[in-house]
Short mmCIF file of C-alpha atoms in Angstrom, two decimals:
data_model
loop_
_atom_site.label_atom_id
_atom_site.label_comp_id
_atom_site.label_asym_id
_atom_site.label_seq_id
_atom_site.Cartn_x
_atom_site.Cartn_y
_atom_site.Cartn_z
CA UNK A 1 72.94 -40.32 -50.33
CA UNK A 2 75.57 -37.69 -49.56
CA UNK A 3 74.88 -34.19 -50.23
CA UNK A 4 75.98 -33.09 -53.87
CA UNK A 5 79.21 -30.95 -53.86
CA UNK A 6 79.22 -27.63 -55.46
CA UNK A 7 79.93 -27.89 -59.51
CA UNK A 8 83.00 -25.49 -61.13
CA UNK A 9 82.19 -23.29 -64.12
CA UNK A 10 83.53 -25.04 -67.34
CA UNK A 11 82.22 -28.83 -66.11
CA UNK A 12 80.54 -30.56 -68.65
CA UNK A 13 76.40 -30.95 -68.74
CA UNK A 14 74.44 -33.89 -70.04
CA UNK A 15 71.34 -34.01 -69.55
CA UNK A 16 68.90 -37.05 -69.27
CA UNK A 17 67.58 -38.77 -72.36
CA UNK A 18 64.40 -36.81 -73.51
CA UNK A 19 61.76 -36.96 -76.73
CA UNK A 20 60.49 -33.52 -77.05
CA UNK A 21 64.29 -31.53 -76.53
CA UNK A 22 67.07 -32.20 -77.87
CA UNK A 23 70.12 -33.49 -74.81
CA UNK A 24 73.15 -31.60 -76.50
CA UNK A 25 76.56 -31.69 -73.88
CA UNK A 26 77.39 -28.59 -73.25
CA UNK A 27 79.02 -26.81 -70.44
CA UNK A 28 78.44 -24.83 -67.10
CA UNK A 29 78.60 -21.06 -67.97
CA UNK A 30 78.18 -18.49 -64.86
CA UNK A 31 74.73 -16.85 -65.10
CA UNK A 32 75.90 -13.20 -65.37
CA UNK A 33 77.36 -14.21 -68.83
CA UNK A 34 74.07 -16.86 -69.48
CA UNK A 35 72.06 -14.22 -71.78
CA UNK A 36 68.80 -15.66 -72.24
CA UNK A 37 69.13 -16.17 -68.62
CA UNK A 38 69.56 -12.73 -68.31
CA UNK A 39 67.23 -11.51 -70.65
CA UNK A 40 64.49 -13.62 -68.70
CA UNK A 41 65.22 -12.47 -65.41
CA UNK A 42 65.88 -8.87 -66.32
CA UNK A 43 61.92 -9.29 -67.64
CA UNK A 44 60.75 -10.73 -64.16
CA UNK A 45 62.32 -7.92 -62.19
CA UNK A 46 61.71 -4.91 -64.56
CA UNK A 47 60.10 -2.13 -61.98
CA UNK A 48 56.78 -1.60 -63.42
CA UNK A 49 56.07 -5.93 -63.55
CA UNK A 50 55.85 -5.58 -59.70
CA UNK A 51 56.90 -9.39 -59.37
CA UNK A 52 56.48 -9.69 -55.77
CA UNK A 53 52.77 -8.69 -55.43
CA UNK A 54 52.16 -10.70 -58.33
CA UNK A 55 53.28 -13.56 -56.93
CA UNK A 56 51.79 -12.87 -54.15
CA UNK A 57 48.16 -12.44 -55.52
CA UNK A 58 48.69 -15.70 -57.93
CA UNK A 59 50.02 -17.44 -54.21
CA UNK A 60 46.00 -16.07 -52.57
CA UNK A 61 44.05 -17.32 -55.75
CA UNK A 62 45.82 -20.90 -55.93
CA UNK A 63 45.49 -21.77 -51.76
CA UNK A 64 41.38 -20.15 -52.27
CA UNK A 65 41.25 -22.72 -55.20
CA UNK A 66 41.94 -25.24 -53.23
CA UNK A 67 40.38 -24.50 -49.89
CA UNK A 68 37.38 -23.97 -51.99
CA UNK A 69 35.50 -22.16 -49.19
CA UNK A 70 32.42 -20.80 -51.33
CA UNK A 71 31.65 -24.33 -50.66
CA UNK A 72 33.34 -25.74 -48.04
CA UNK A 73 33.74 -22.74 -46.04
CA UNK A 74 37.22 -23.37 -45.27
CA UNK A 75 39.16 -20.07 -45.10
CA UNK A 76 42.67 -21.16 -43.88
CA UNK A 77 44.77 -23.92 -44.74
CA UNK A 78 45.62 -25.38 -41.37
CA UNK A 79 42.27 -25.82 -40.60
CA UNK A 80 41.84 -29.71 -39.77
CA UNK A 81 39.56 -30.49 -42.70
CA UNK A 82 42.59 -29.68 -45.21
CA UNK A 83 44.56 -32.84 -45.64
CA UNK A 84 47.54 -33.27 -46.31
CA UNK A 85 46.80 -33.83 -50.08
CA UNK A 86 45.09 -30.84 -50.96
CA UNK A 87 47.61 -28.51 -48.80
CA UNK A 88 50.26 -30.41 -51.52
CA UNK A 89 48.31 -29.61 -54.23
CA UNK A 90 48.50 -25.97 -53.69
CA UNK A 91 52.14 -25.52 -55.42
CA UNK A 92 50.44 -27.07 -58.95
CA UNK A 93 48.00 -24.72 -59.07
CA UNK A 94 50.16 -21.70 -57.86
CA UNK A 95 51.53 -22.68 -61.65
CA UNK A 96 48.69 -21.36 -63.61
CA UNK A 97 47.95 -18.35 -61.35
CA UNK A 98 50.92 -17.31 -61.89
CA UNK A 99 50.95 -17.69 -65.64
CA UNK A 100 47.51 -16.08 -65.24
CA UNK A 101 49.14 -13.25 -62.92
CA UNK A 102 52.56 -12.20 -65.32
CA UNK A 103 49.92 -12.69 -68.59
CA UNK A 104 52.08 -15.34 -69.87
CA UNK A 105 50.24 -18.31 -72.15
CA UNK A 106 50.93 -21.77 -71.48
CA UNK A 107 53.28 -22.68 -74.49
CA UNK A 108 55.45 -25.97 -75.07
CA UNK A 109 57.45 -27.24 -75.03
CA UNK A 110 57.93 -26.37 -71.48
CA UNK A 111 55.36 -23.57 -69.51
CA UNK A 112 55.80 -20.32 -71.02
CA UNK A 113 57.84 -18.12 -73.38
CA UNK A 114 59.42 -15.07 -72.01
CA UNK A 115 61.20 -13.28 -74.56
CA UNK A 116 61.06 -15.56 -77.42
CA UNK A 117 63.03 -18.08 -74.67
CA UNK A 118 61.21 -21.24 -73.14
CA UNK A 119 61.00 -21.08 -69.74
CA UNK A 120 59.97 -23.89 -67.24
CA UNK A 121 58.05 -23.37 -63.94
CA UNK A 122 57.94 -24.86 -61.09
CA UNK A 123 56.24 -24.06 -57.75
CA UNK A 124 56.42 -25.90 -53.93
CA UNK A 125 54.89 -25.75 -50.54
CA UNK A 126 57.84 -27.98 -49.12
CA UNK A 127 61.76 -27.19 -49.32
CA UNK A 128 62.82 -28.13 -52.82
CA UNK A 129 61.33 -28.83 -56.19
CA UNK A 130 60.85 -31.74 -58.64
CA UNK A 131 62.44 -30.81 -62.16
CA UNK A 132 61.27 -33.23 -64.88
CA UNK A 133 63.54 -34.69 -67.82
CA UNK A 134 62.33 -31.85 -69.89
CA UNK A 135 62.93 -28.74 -67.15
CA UNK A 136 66.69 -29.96 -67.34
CA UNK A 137 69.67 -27.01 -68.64
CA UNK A 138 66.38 -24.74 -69.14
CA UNK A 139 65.37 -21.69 -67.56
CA UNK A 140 63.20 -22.23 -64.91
CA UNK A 141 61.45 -19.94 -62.99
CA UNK A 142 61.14 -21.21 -58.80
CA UNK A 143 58.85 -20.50 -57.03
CA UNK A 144 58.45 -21.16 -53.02
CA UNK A 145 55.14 -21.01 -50.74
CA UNK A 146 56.03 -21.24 -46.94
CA UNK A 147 52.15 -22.24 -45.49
CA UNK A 148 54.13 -22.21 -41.96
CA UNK A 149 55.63 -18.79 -42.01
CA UNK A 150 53.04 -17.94 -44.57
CA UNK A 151 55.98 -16.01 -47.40
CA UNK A 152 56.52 -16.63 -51.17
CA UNK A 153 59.87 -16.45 -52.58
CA UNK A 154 60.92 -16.53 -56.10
CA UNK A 155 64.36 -17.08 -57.83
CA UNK A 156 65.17 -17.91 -61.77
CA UNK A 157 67.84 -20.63 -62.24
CA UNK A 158 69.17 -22.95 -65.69
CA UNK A 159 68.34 -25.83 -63.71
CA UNK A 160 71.78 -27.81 -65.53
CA UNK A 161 71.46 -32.31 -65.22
CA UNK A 162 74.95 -31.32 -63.23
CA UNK A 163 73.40 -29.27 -60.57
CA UNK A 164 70.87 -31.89 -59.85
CA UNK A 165 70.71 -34.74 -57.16
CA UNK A 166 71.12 -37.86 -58.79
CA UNK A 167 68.63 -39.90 -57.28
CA UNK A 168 65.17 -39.82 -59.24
CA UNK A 169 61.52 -40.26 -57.87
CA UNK A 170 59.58 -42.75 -60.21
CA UNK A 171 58.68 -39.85 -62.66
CA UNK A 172 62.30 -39.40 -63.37
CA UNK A 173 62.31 -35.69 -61.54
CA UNK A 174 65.36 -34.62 -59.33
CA UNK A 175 65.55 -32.23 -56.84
CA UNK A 176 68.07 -29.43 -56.99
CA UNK A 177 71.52 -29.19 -54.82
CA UNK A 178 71.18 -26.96 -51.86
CA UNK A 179 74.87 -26.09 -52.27
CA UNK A 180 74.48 -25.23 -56.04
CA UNK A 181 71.11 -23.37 -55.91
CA UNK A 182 72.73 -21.23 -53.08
CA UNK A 183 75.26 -20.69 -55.84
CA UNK A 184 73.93 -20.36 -59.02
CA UNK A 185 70.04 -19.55 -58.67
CA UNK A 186 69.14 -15.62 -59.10
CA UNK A 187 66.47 -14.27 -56.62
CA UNK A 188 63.62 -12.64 -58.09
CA UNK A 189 61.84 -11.86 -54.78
CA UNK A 190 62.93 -12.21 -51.46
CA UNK A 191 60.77 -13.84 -49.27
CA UNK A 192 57.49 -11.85 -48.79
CA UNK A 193 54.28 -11.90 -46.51
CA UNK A 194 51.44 -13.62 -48.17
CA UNK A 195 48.11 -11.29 -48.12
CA UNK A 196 46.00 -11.78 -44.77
CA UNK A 197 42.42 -12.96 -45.24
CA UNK A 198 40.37 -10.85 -44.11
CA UNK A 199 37.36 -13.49 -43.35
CA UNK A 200 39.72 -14.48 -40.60
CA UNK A 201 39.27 -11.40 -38.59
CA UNK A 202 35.39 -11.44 -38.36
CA UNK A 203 33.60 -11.53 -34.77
CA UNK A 204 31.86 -15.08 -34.34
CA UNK A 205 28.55 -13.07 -35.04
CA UNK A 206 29.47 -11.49 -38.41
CA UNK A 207 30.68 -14.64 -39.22
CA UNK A 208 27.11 -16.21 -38.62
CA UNK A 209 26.05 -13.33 -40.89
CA UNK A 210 28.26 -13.26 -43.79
CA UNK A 211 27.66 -17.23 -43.95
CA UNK A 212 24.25 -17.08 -43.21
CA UNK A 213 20.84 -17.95 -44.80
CA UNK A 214 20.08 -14.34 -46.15
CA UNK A 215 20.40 -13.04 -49.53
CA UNK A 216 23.96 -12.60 -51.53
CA UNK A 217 23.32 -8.21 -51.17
CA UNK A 218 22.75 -8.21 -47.42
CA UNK A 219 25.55 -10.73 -46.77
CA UNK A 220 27.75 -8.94 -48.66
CA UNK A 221 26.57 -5.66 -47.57
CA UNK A 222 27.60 -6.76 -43.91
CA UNK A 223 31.26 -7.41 -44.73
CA UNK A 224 31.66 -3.72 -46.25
CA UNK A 225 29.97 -2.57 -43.12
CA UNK A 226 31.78 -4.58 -40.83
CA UNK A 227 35.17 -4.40 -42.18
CA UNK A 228 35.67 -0.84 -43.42
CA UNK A 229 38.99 0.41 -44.60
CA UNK A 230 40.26 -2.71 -45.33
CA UNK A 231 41.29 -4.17 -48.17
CA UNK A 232 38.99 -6.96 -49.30
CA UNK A 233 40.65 -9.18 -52.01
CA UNK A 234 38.18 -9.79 -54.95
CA UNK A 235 38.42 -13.84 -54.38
CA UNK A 236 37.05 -12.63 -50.54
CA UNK A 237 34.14 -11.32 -51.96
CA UNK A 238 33.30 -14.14 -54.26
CA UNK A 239 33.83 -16.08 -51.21
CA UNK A 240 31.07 -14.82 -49.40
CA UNK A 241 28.59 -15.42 -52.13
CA UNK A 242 29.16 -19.12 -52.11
CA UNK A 243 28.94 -20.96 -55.35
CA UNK A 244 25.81 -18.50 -56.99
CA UNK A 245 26.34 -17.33 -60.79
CA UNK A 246 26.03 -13.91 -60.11
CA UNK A 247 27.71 -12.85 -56.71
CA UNK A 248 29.46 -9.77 -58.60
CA UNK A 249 26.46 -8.62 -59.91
CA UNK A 250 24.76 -8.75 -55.96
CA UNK A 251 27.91 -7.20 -54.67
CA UNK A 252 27.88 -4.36 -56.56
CA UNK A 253 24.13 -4.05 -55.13
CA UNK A 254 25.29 -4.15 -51.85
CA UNK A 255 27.30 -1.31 -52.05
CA UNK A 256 24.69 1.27 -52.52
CA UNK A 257 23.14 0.08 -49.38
CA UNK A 258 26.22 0.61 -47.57
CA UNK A 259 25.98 4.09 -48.79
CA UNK A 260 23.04 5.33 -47.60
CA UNK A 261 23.01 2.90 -44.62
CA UNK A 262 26.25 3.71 -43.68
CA UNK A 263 27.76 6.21 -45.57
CA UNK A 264 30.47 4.48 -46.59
CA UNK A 265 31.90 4.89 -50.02
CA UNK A 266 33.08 1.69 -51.23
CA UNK A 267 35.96 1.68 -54.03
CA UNK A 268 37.32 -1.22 -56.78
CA UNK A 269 40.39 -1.50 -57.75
CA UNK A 270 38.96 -2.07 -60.94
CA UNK A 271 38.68 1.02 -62.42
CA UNK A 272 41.23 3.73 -63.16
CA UNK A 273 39.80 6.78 -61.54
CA UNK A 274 38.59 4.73 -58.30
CA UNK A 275 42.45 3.18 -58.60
CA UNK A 276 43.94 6.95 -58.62
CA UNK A 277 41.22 7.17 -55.42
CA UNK A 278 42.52 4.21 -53.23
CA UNK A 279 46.47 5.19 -53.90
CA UNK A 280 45.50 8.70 -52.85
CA UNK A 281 44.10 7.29 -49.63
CA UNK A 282 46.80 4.70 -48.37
CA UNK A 283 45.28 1.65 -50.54
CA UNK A 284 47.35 -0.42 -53.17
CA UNK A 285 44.60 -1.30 -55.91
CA UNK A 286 46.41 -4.20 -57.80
CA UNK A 287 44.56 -6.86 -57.97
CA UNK A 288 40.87 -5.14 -58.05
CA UNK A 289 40.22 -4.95 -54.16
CA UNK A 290 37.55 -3.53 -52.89
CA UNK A 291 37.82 -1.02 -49.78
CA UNK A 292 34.51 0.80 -48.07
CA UNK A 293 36.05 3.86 -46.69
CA UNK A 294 33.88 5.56 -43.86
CA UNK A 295 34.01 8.87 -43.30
CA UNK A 296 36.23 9.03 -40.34
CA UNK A 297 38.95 7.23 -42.50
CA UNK A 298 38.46 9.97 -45.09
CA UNK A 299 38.75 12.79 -42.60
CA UNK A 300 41.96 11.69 -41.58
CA UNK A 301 43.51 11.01 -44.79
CA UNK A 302 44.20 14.85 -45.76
CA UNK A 303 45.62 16.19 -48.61
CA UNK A 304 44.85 18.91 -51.40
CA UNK A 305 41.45 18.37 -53.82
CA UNK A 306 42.41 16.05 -56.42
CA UNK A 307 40.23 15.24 -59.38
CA UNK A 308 40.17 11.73 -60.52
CA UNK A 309 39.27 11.83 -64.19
CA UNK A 310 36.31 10.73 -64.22
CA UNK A 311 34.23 10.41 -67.56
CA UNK A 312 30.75 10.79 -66.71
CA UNK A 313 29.42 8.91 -69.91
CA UNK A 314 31.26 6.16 -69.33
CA UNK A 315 29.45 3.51 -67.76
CA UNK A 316 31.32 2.36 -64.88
CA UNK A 317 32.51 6.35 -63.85
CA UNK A 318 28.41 7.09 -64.11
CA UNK A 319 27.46 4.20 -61.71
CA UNK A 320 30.31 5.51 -59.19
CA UNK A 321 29.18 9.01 -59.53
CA UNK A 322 25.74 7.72 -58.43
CA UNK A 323 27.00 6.00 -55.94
CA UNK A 324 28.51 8.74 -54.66
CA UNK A 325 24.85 10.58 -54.78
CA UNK A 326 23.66 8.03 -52.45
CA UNK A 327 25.77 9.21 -49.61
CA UNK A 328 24.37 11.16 -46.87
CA UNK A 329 24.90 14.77 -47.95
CA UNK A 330 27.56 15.90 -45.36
CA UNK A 331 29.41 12.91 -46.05
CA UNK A 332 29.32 13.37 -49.91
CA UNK A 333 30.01 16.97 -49.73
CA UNK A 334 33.79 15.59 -47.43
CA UNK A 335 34.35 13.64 -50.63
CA UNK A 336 33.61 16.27 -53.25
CA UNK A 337 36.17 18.48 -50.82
CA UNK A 338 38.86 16.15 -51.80
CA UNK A 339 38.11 15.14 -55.10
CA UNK A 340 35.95 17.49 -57.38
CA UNK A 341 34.95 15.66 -60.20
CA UNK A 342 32.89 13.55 -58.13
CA UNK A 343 30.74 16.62 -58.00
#
């Protein structure tokens, strides 16, 4: 079938036959003057949504979903156990991360609503997507995982019956023009590098380690020891405890042995003050890494004393502050230096 020509402004839009929406004709209107396109994208792109690293994170959960290397320690997709399938499969779950991600509930009659509008998504590890009877003249956020040059991209787009292909796969989806998405879809986010996993980067013998035999808290322990100042994504750490109820609970142990074995203070991006901490030293917190920053690291990362706001009845700034307490004294006295209400 010959490629599909590129569709004028003012041509007239049917789409299919469908139950749930109704198939009114309308007509092609540019996107700048589309405003519940608009509205939707100016949403996805505000500054403070940070789209891209969203995207990004949702991309890390969905391809850890399906590797599912707490039991099958599998930690990249090109490793010869994934089939073809499951490396597929990674584009339909990248869905619900991201709805998961942006906060968004899943809402019909399509995915989500973004400002009071209904808005489709669709995700894809190969070149183009599949946009059901129902995604057609809607909204529709699209979203693209390269698993060979390892990027996600992201651009919103009415996806209009006229700017479709008109062959259909037995579902009755239809894949988009190349020569009218290059005209008419916005990009949200540029192509951009998918977080590294970190698991990757461990010696043969830390490997043996972290995946050993022993106990959740000394494998875990291990990794903060063996990969300091480095961001460890939250779905790493779970990672490493396997399929056990409580890995959190052990990993949280294991950092108070790094302390005092160590002295290496290790911070989560879960919590405000230890958030204001990583920015401070080079670290982006979204997503609730973890980081075990030696002292070296610290030494190097100057800067005037900086208190963190810490609220010492609060539970989770209390067990930090005793954290803290279990560093070697020189080594918690360099912290206090550079922020004082760790005191």
């Amino acid at each position: 079938m010959p490629p599909k020509k590129i569709v004028d402004l003012g041509v007239a839009c049917q789409p299919d036959f469908r139950k749930a929406l109704a198939s009114q004709k309308h007509v092609l209107v540019d996107p700048a003057r589309d405003d519940k396109l608009q509205r939707v994208y100016a949403w996805l792109t505000a500054n403070e949504r940070d789209l891209a690293k969203h995207l990004v994170l949702a991309a890390d959960a969905a391809i850890k979903y399906v590797l599912d290397g707490a039991r099958t320690r599998r930690l990249d997709l090109n490793d010869p156990r994934v089939d073809k399938d499951e490396r597929a499969s990674v584009g339909t779950k990248l869905q619900y991360h991201v709805l998961e991600e942006l906060k968004l509930d899943k809402v019909a009659p399509l995915d989500t609503i973004i400002e009071n509008i209904p808005v489709e998504l669709k995700s894809t590890v190969r070149k183009n997507w599949y946009i059901p009877v129902e995604g057609q003249c809607q909204v529709t956020m699209l979203i693209q995982l390269d698993l060979d040059e390892w990027e996600v991209s992201a651009w919103l787009m009415r996806t209009h019956r006229v700017l479709l292909n008109d062959g259909a796969n037995q579902d009755k989806k239809r894949t988009i023009s190349k020569a009218n998405f290059n005209k008419y879809a916005l990009q949200l986010i540029p192509p951009t590098p998918l977080g590294p996993e970190p698991l990757k980067t461990l010696s043969k013998l830390d490997s043996q380690v972290i995946f050993g035999k022993k106990g959740i808290k000394t494998r875990i322990a291990h990794l903060l020891s063996v990969l300091p100042n480095v961001i460890l994504p939250r779905t790493s750490i779970a990672l490493v405890g396997g399929t056990a109820d409580d890995v959190m609970k052990r990993a949280r142990e294991a950092k108070s042995s790094v302390a005092e074995d160590h002295g290496y203070l290790t911070l989560v991006g879960s919590w405000l003050p230890q958030q204001k901490a990583l920015r401070e030293l080079g670290f982006d917190p979204i997503g609730e890494p973890w980081v075990s920053i030696s002292p070296e690291y610290l030494r190097k990362k100057t800067g005037p004393p900086m208190n963190l706001g810490l609220a010492p009845k609060k539970k989770s700034d209390k067990d930090f502050l005793a954290l803290v307490n279990k560093l070697p004294v020189d080594v918690r006295n360099q912290w206090i230096k550079r922020f004082p209400d760790l005191r």
